[in-house]
Short mmCIF file of C-alpha atoms in Angstrom, two decimals:
data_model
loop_
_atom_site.label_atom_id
_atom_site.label_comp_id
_atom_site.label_asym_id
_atom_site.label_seq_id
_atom_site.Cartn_x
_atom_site.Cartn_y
_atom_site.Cartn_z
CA UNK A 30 -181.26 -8.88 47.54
CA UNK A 31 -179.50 -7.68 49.60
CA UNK A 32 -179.56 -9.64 52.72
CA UNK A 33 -179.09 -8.01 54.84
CA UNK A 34 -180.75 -4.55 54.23
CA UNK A 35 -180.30 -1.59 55.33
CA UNK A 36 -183.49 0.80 56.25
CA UNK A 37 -183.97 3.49 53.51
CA UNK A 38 -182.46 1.06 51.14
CA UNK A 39 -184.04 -1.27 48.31
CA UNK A 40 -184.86 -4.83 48.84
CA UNK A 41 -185.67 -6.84 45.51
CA UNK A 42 -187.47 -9.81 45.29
CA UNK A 43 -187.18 -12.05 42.93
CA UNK A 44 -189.72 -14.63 42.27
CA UNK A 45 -189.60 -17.11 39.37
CA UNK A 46 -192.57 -19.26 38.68
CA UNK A 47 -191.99 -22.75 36.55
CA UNK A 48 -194.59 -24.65 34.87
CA UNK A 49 -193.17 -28.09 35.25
CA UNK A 50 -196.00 -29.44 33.45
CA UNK A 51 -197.22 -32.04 32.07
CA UNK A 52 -200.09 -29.42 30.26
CA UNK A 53 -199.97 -25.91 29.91
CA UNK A 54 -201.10 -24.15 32.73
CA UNK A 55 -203.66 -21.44 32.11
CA UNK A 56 -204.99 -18.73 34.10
CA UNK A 57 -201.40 -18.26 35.85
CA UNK A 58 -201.43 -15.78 39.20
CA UNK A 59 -198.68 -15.29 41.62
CA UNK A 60 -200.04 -13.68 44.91
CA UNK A 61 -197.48 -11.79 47.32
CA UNK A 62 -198.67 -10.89 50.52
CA UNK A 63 -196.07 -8.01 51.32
CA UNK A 64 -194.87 -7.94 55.09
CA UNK A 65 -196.28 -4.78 56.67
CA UNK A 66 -192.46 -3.70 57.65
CA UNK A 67 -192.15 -2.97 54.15
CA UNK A 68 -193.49 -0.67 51.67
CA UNK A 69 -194.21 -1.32 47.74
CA UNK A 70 -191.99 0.36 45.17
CA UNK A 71 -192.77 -1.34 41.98
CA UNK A 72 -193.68 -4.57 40.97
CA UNK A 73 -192.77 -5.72 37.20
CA UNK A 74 -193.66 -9.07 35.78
CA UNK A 75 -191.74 -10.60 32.63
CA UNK A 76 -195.61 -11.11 30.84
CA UNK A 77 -198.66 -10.16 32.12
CA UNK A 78 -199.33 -7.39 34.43
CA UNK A 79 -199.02 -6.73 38.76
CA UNK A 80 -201.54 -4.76 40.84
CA UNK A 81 -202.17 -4.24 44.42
CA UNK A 82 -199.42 -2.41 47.25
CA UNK A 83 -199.74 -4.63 50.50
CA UNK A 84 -201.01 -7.41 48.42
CA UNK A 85 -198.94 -7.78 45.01
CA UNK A 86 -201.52 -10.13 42.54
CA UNK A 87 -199.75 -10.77 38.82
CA UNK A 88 -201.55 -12.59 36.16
CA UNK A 89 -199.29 -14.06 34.39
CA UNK A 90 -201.80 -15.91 32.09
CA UNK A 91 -201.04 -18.61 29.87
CA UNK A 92 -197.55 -20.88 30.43
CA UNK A 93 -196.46 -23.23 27.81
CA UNK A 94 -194.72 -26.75 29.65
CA UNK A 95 -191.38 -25.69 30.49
CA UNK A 96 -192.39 -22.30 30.59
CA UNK A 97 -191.12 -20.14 33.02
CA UNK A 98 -191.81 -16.52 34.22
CA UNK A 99 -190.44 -13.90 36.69
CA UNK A 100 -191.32 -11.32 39.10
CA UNK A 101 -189.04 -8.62 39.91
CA UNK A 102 -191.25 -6.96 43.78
CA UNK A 103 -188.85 -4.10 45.24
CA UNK A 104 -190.01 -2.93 48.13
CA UNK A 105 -188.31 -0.11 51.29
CA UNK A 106 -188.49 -1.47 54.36
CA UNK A 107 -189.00 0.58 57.41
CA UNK A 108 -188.79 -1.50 60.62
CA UNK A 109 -185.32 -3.43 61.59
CA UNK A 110 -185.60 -7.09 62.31
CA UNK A 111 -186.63 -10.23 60.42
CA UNK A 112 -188.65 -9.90 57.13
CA UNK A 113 -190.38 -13.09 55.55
CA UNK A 114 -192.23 -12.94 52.32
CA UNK A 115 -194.11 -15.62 51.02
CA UNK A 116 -195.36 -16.04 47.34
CA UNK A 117 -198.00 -18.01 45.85
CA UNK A 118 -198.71 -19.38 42.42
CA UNK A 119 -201.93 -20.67 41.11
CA UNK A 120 -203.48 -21.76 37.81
CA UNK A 121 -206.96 -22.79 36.57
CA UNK A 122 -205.36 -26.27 35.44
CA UNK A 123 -205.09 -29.04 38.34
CA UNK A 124 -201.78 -29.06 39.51
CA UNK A 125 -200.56 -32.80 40.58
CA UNK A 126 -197.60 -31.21 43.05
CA UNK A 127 -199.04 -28.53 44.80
CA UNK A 128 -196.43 -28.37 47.47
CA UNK A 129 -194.09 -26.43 45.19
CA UNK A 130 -196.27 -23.64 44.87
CA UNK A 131 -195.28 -21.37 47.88
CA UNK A 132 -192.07 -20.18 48.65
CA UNK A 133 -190.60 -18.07 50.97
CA UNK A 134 -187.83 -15.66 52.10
CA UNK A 135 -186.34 -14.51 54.93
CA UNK A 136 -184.43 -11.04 55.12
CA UNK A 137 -182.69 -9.38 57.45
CA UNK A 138 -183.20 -5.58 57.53
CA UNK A 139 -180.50 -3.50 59.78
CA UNK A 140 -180.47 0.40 61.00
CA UNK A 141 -178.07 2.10 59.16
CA UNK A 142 -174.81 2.94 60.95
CA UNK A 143 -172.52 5.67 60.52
CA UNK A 144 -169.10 6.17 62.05
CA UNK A 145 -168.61 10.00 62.34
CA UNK A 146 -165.67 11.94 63.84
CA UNK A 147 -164.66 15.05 64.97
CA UNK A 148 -160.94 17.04 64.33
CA UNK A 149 -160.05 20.33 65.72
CA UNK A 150 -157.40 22.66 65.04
CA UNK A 151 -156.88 26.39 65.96
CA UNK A 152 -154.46 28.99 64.77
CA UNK A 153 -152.31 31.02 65.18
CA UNK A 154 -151.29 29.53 68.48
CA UNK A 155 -150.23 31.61 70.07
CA UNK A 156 -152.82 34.50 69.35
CA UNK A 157 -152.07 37.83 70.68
CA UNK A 158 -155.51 39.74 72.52
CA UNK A 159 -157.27 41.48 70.36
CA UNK A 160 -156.26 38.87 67.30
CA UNK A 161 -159.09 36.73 65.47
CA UNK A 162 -158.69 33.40 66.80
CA UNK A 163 -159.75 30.89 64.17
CA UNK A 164 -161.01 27.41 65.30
CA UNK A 165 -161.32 24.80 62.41
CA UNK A 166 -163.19 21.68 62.79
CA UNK A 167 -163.68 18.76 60.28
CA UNK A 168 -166.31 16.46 61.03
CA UNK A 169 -165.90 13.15 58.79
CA UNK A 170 -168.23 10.03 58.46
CA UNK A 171 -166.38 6.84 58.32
CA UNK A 172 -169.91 4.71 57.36
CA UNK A 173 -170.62 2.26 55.95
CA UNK A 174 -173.93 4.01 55.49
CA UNK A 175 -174.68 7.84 55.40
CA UNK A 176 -175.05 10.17 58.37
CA UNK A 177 -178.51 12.13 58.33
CA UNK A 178 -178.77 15.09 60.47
CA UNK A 179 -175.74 15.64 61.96
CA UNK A 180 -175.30 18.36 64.25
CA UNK A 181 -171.85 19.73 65.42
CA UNK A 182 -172.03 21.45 68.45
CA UNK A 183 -169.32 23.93 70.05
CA UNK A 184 -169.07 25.25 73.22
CA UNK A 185 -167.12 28.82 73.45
CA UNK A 186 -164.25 28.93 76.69
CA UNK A 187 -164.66 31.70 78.47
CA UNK A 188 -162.08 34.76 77.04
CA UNK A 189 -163.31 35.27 73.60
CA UNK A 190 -165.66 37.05 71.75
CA UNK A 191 -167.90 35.64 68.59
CA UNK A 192 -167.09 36.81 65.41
CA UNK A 193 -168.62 34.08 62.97
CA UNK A 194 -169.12 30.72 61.99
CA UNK A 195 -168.85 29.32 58.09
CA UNK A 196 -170.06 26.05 57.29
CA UNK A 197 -168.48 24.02 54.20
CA UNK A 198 -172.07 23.05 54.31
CA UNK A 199 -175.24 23.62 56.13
CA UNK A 200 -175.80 26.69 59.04
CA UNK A 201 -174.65 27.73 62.13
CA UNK A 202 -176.25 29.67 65.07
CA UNK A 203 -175.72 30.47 68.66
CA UNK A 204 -173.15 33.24 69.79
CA UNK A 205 -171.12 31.26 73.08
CA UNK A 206 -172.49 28.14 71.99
CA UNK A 207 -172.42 27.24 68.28
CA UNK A 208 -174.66 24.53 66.25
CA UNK A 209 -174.42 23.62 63.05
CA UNK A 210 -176.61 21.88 61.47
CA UNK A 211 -174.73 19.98 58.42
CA UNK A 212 -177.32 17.68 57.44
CA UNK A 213 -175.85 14.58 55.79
CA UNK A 214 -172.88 13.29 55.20
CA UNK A 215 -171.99 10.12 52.97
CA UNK A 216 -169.97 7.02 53.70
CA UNK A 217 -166.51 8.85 53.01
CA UNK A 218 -167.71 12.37 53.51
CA UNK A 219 -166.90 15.07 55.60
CA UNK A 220 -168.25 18.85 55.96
CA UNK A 221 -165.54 21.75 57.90
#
């Protein structure tokens, strides 16, 4: 969760292990061998403890018939495309269905998208020569996800001079051809 995911966000796995018995199963380990598209962020079992990054190894020790135990593995993944994870359980007691022991998920991680846009007003219109002309421009991000560096650039016409340029956000330079850099902008937010 969730499926997809999009890079720079959290992906959780959740992986519940079941003793479905007859005995109690002793010397319990669950073994995750992480897909190298992602990286580890924690790993927290409901008893016992988790070690390892690119290889996740819990022992969960000692579960009762019936018993039951979880794994909560969040990881940040950092390539787009299919992710499968596959997780193992063992014990040190013969188990007489071994085929339930692996299981595995697929996830589909996506490239963030943002859908940014660009307004631009000027006043007074008409400006008399030798008047500050102010341009305004308000430069919006529709999403879903958040816009990281964004740049709005601004080309001078021919006729004016350069006073300044103020940011809501961020810095400008250039004299006849402005660039601010505004950084990032959230699903909803916009920078002037």
């Amino acid at each position: 969760s969730p499926d997809p995911v999009t890079l720079g966000d959290q992906l959780t796995y959740s992986v519940s292990v079941v003793n479905n018995g007859p005995d109690t199963a002793t010397g319990v380990v669950v073994t995750d061998v992480l897909p190298s598209s992602v990286t580890l962020v924690s790993a927290t079992p409901s008893q016992g403890t988790c070690s390892g990054s690119a290889t996740v190894v819990c022992s969960l020790g000692v579960m009762n018939n019936g018993g039951s135990a979880t794994i909560t593995i969040v990881v940040l993944p950092s390539t787009a495309g299919t992710i499968t994870n596959t997780a193992t359980a063992t014990s040190s007691i013969t188990d007489p269905v071994s085929a339930d022991n692996t299981a595995s998920v697929t996830t589909v991680a996506v490239a963030p998208t943002a859908n940014l846009a660009i307004l631009k007003t000027d006043s007074p219109d008409p400006v008399l020569i030798g008047e500050n002309l102010t341009y305004s421009l308000l430069v919006s991000n529709a999403g879903p996800d958040s816009a990281t560096g964004v740049v709005v650039a601004d080309l001078l016409p021919a006729g004016v001079s350069y006073v300044s340029a103020i940011p809501s956000q961020g810095s400008c330079v250039g004299t006849s051809s402005i660039s601010c850099a505004i950084g990032t902008l959230g699903n909803g937010a916009s920078a002037t």
